[in-house]
mmCIF file of C-alpha atoms in Angstrom:
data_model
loop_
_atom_site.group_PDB
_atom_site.id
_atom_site.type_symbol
_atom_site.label_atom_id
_atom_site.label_comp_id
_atom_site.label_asym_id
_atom_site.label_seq_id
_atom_site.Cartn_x
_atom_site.Cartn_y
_atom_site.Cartn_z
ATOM 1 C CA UNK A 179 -12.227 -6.130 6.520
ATOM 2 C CA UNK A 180 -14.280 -9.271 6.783
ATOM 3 C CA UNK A 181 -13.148 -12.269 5.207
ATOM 4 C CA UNK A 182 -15.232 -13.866 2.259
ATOM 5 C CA UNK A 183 -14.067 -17.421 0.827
ATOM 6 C CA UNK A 184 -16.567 -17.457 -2.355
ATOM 7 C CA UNK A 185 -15.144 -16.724 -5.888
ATOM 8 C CA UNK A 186 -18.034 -14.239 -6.709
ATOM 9 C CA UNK A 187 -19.540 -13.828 -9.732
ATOM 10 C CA UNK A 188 -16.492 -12.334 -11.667
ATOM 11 C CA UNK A 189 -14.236 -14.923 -11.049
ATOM 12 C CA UNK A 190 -10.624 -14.745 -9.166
ATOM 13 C CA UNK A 191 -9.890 -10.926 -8.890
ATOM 14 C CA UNK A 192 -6.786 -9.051 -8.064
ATOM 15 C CA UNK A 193 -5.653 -7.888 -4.546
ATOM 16 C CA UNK A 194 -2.594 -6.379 -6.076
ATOM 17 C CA UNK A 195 -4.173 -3.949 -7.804
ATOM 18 C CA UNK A 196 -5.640 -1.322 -5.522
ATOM 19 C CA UNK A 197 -9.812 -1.713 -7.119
ATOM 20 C CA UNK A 198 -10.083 -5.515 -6.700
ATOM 21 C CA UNK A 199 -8.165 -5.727 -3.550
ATOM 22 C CA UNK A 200 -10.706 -3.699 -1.825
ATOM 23 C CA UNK A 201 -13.603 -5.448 -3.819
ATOM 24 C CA UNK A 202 -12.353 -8.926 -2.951
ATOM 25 C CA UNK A 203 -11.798 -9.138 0.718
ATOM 26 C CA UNK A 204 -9.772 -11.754 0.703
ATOM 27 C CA UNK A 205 -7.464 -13.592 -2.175
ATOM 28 C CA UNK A 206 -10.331 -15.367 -4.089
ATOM 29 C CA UNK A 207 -9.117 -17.713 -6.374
ATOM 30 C CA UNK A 208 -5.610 -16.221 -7.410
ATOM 31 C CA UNK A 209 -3.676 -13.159 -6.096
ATOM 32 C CA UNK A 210 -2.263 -10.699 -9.006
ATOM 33 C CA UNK A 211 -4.466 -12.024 -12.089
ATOM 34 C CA UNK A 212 -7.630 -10.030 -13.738
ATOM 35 C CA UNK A 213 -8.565 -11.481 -16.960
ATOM 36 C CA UNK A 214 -6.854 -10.994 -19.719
ATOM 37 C CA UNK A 215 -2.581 -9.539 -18.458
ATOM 38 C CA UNK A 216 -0.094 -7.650 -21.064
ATOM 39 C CA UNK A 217 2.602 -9.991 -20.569
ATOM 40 C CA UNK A 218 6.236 -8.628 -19.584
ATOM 41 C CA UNK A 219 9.119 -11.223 -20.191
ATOM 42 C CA UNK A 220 11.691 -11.706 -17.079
ATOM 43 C CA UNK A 221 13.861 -8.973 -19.307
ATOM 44 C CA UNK A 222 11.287 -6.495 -18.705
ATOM 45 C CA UNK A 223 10.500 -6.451 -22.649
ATOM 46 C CA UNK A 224 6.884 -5.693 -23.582
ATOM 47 C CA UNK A 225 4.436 -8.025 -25.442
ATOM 48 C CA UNK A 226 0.949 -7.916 -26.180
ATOM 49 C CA UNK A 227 -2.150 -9.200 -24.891
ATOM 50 C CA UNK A 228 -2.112 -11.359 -27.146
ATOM 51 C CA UNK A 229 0.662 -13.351 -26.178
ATOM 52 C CA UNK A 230 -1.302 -14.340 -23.219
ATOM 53 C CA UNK A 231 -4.034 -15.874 -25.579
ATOM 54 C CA UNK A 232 -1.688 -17.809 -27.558
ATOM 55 C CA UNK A 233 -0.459 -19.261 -24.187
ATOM 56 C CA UNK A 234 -3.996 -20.095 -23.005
ATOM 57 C CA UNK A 235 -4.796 -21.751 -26.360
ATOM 58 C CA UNK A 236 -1.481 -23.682 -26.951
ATOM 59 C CA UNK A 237 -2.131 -27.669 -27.212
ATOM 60 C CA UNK A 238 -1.980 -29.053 -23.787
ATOM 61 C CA UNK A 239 1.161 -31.104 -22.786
ATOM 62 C CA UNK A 240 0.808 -34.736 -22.814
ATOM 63 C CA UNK A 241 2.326 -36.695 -19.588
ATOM 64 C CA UNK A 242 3.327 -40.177 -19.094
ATOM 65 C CA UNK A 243 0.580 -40.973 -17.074
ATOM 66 C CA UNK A 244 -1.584 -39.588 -20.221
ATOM 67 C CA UNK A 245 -3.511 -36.956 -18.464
ATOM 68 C CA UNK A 246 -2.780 -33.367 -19.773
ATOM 69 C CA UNK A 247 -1.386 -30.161 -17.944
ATOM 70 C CA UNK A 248 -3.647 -28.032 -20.091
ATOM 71 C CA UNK A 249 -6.885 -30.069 -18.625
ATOM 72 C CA UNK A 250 -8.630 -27.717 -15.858
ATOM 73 C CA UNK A 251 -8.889 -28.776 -12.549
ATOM 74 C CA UNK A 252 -6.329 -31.632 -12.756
ATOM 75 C CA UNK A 253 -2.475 -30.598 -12.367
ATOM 76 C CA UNK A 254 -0.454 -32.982 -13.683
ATOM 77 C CA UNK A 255 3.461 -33.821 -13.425
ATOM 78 C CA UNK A 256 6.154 -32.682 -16.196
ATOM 79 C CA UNK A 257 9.306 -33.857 -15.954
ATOM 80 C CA UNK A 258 11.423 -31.152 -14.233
ATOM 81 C CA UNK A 259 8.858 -30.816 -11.294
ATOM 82 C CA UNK A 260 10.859 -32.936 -9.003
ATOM 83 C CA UNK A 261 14.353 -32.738 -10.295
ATOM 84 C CA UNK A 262 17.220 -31.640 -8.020
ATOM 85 C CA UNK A 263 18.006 -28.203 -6.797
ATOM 86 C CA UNK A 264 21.364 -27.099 -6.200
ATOM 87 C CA UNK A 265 22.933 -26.324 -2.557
ATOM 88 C CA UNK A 266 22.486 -22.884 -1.742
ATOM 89 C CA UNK A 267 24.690 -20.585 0.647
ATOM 90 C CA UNK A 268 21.904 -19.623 2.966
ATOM 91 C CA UNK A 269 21.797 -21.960 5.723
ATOM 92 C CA UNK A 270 20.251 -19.214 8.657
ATOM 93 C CA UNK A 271 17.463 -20.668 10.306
ATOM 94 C CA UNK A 272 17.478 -18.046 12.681
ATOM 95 C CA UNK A 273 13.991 -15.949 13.053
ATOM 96 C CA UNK A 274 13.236 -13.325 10.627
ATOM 97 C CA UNK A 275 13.410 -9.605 12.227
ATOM 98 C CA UNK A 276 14.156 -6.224 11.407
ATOM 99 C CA UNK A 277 17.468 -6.741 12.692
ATOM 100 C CA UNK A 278 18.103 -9.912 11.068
ATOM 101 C CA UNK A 279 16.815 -9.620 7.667
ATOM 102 C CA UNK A 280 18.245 -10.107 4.274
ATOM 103 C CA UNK A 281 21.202 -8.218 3.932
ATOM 104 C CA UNK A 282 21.849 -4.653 2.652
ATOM 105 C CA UNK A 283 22.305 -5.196 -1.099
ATOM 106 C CA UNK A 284 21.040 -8.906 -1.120
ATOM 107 C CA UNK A 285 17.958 -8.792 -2.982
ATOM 108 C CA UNK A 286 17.316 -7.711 -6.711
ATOM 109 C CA UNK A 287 14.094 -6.962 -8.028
ATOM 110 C CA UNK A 288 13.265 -8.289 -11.558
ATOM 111 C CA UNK A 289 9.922 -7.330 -13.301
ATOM 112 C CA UNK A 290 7.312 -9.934 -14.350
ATOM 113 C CA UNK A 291 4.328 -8.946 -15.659
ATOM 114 C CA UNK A 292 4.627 -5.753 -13.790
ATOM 115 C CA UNK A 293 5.400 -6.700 -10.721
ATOM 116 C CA UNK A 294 8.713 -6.417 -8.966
ATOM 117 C CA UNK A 295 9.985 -9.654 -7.120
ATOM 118 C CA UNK A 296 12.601 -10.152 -5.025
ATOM 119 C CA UNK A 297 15.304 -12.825 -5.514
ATOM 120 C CA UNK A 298 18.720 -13.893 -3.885
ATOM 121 C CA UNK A 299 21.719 -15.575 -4.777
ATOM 122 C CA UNK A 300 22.106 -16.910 -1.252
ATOM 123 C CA UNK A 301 18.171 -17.938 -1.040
ATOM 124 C CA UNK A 302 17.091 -18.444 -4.021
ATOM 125 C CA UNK A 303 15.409 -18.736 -6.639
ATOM 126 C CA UNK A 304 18.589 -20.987 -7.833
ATOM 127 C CA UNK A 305 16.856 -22.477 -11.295
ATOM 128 C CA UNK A 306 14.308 -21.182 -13.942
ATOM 129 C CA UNK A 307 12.856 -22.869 -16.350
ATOM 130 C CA UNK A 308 10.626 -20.877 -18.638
ATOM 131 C CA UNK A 309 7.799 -19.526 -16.579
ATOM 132 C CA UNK A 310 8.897 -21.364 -13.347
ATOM 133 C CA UNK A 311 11.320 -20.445 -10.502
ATOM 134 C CA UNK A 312 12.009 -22.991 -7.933
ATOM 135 C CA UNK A 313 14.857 -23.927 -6.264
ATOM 136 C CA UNK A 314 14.734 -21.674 -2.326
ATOM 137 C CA UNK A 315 16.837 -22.309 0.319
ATOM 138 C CA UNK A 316 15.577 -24.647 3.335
ATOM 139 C CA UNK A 317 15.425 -21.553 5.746
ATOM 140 C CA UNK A 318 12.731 -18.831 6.502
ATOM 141 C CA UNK A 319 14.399 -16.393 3.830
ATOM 142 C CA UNK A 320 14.025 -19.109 1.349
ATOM 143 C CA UNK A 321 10.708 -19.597 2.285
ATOM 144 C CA UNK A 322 9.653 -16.038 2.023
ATOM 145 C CA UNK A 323 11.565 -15.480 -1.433
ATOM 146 C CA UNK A 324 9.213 -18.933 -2.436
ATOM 147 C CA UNK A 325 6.073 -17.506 -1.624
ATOM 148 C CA UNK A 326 6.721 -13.951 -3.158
ATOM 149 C CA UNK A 327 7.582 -15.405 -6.439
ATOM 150 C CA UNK A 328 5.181 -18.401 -6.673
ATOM 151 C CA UNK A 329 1.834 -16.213 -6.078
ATOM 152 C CA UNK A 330 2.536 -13.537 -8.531
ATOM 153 C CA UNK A 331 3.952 -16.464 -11.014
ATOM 154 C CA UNK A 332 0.919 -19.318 -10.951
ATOM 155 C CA UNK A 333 -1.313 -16.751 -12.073
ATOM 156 C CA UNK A 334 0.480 -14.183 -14.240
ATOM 157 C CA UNK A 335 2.303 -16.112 -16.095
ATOM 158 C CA UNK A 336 2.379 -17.117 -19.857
ATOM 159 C CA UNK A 337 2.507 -20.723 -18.893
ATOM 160 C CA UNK A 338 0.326 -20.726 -15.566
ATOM 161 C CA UNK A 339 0.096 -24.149 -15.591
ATOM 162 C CA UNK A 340 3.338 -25.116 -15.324
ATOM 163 C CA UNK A 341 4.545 -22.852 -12.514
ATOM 164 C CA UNK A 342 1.038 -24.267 -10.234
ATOM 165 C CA UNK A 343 2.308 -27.842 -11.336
ATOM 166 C CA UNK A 344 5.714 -27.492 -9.973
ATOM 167 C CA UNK A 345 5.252 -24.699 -7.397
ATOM 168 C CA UNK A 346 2.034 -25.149 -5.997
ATOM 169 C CA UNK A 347 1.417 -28.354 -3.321
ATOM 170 C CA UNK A 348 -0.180 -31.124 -5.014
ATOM 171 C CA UNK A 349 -4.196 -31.907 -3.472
ATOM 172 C CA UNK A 350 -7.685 -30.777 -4.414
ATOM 173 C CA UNK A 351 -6.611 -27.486 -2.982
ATOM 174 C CA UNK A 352 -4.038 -27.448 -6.354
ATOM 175 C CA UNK A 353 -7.025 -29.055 -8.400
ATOM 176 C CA UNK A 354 -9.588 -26.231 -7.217
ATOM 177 C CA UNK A 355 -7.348 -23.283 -7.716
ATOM 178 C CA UNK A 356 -6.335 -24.474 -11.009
ATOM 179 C CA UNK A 357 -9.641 -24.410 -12.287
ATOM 180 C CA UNK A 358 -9.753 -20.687 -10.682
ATOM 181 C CA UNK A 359 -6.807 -19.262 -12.645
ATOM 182 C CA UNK A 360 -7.805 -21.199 -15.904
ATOM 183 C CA UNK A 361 -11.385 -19.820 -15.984
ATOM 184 C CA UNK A 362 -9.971 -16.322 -15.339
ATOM 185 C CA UNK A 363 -7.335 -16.702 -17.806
ATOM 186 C CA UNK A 364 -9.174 -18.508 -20.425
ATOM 187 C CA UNK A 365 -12.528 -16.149 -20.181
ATOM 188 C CA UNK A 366 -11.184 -12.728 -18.662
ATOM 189 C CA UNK A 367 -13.989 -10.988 -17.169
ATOM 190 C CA UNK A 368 -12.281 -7.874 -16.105
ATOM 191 C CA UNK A 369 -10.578 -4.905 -17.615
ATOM 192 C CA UNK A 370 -6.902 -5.287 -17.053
ATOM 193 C CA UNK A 371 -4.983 -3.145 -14.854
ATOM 194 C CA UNK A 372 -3.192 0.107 -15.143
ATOM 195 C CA UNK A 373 0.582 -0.436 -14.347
ATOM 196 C CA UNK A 374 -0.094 2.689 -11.892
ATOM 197 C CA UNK A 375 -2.421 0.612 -10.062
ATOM 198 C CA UNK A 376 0.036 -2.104 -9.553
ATOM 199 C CA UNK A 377 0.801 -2.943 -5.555
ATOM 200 C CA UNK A 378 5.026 -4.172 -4.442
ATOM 201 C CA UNK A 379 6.079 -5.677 -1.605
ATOM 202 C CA UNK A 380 6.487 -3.133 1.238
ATOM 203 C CA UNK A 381 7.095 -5.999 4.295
ATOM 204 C CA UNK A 382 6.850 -9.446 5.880
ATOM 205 C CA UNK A 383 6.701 -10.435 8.682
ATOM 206 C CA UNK A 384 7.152 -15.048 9.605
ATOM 207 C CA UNK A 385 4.471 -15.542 11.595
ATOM 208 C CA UNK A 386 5.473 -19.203 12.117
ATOM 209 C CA UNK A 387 8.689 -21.399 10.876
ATOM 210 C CA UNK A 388 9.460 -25.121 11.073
ATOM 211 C CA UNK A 389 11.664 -27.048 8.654
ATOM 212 C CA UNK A 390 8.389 -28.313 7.158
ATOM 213 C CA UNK A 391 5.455 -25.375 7.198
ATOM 214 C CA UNK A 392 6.056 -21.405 7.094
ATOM 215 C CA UNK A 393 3.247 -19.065 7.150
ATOM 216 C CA UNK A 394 4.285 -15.490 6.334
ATOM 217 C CA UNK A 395 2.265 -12.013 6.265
ATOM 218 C CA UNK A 396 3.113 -9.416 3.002
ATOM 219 C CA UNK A 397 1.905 -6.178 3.511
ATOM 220 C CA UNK A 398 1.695 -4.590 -0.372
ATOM 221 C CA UNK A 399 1.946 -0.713 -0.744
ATOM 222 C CA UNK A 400 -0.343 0.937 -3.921
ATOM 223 C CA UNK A 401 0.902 4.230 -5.739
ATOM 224 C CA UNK A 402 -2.002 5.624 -3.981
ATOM 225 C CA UNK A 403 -0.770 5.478 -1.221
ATOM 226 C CA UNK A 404 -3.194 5.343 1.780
ATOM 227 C CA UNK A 405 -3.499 1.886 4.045
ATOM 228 C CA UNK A 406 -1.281 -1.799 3.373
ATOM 229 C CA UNK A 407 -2.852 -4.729 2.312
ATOM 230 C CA UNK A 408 -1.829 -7.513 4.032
ATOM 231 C CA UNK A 409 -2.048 -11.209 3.285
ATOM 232 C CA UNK A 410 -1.098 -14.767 4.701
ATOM 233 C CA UNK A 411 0.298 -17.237 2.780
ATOM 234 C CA UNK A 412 1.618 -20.719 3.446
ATOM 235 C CA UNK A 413 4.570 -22.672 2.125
ATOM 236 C CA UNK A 414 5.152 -26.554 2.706
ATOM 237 C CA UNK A 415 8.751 -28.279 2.391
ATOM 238 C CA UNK A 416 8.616 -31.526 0.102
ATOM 239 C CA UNK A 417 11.994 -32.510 0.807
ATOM 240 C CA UNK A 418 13.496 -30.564 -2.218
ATOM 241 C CA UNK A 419 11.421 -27.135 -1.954
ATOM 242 C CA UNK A 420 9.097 -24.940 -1.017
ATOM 243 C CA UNK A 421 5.976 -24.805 -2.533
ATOM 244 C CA UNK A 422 2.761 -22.505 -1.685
ATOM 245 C CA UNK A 423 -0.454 -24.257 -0.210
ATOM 246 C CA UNK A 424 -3.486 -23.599 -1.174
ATOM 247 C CA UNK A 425 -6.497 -23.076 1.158
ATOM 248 C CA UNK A 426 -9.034 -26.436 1.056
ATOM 249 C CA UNK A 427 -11.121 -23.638 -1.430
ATOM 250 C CA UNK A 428 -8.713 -23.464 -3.862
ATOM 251 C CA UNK A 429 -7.163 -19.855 -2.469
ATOM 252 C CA UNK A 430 -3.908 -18.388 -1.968
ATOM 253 C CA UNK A 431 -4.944 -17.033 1.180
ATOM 254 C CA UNK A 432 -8.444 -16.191 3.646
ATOM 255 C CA UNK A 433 -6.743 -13.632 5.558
ATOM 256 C CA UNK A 434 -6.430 -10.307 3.923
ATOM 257 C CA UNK A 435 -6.325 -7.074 5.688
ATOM 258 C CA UNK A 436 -5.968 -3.756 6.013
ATOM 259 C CA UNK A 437 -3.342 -1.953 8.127
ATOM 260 C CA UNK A 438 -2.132 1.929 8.406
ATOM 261 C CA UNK A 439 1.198 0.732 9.370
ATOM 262 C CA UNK A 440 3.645 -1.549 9.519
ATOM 263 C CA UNK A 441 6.160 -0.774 11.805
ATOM 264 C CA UNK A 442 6.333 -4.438 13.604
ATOM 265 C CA UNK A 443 6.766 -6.099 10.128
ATOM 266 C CA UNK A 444 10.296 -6.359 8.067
ATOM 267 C CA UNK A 445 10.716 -3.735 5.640
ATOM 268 C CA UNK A 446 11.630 -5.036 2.297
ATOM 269 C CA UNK A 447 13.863 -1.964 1.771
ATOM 270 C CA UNK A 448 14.295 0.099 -1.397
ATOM 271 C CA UNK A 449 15.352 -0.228 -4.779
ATOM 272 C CA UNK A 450 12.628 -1.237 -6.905
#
């Protein structure tokens, strides 16, 4: 599938659902968002659509610098972005492989929004805040437990800007896909969803790891079935966690594929 770095005229659309993926050809703007989302809390309990306007219309949060988190295109810094995390168990920094993976019974998959994502006691996420999970161990399977959670999270959730201020890499690359996910979620475009349409996590696969940069592959298996999308994304260390770069566009990712299998990538295992 060729890659494609322009927004179109629709706005970010939604390689996690099995229509949009295909239409995109790569993650334009945001992955998992398409206009207007039926909100699930982290409990799994259904709300309406309409929670998701009352989110997008709430008064914008003031900061000490006086700029305002609800201003598109600009980011700006609340006061639990850089606080502390707490030292967590997993200390591995060996490579990521099918025979060294996360361990049987290690993960647990919570819903949000519809989509299942994995967390770990050992690699994290160690605190939530509302909207935001942060807190991943400084080794590869806190890296690819930080990227899992953070692209499904700056764009689905009810606060959206908070989880891109404090989980997305500060830069014009935050700036640009800010302004992505608020024009999507401010004026939806597109139909929502079916839940039946709705991709999970099959695999991963590290594609490269230093204490400072990991780039990771997901491959994402539809009810459908047929092929596995598969995208790159990128996590930096800022000396307290990971957090997901954006591409100098704004994107989560140019590199989304398809694939028929994925037998040299790390299965994810069962259970959600």
């Amino acid at each position: 599938m060729p890659d494609q770095t322009s927004s179109g005229p629709d706005g970010p659309r939604n390689p996690f659902t099995n229509k949009w993926f295909i239409a995109s050809g790569a993650f334009l703007g945001c992955v998992a968002l398409l206009g207007s989302w039926v909100a699930l809390s982290d409990k799994g309990t259904r709300t309406t659509a309409g929670s998701t306007t009352a989110a997008v219309t709430a008064p914008p949060t003031s900061t000490p610098g006086g700029s305002s988190a609800g201003t598109p295109g600009s980011a700006s810094a609340s006061p639990s972005a850089g606080a502390a995390c707490p030292q967590l168990p997993d200390t591995n920094q060996a490579p990521l492989t099918i025979s060294n993976t996360f361990a049987a019974g290690e993960l647990a998959w919570k819903d949000f929004h519809g989509y299942q994502l994995p967390e770990s006691p050992s690699s994290g996420p160690a605190v939530r805040s509302g909207d935001v999970a942060r807190c991943y161990a400084h080794t590869p399977r806190g890296a690819v437990l930080a990227l899992a959670q953070t692209s499904i999270r700056s764009s689905n959730a009810d606060n959206w800007r908070a989880v891109i201020d404090q989980q997305v890499a500060p830069g014009p690359e935050r700036d640009a896909y800010l302004q992505f996910v608020t024009a999507a979620r401010v004026n939806p475009s597109q139909p929502t969803p079916g839940f039946a349409t709705i991709g999970s996590y099959a695999a991963y696969q590290v594609n490269s790891y230093t204490s400072d940069t990991a780039v990771v592959t997901f491959a994402i298996k539809f009810p459908m079935g047929g092929a596995y999308r598969t995208v790159v994304l990128t996590a930096v260390w800022d000396g307290i966690d990971w957090k997901q770069k954006m591409t100098p566009l704004g994107q989560q990712s140019s590199a989304v594929s398809q694939q028929q299998t994925i037998t040299t990538m790390v299965p994810f295992g069962v259970g959600y």
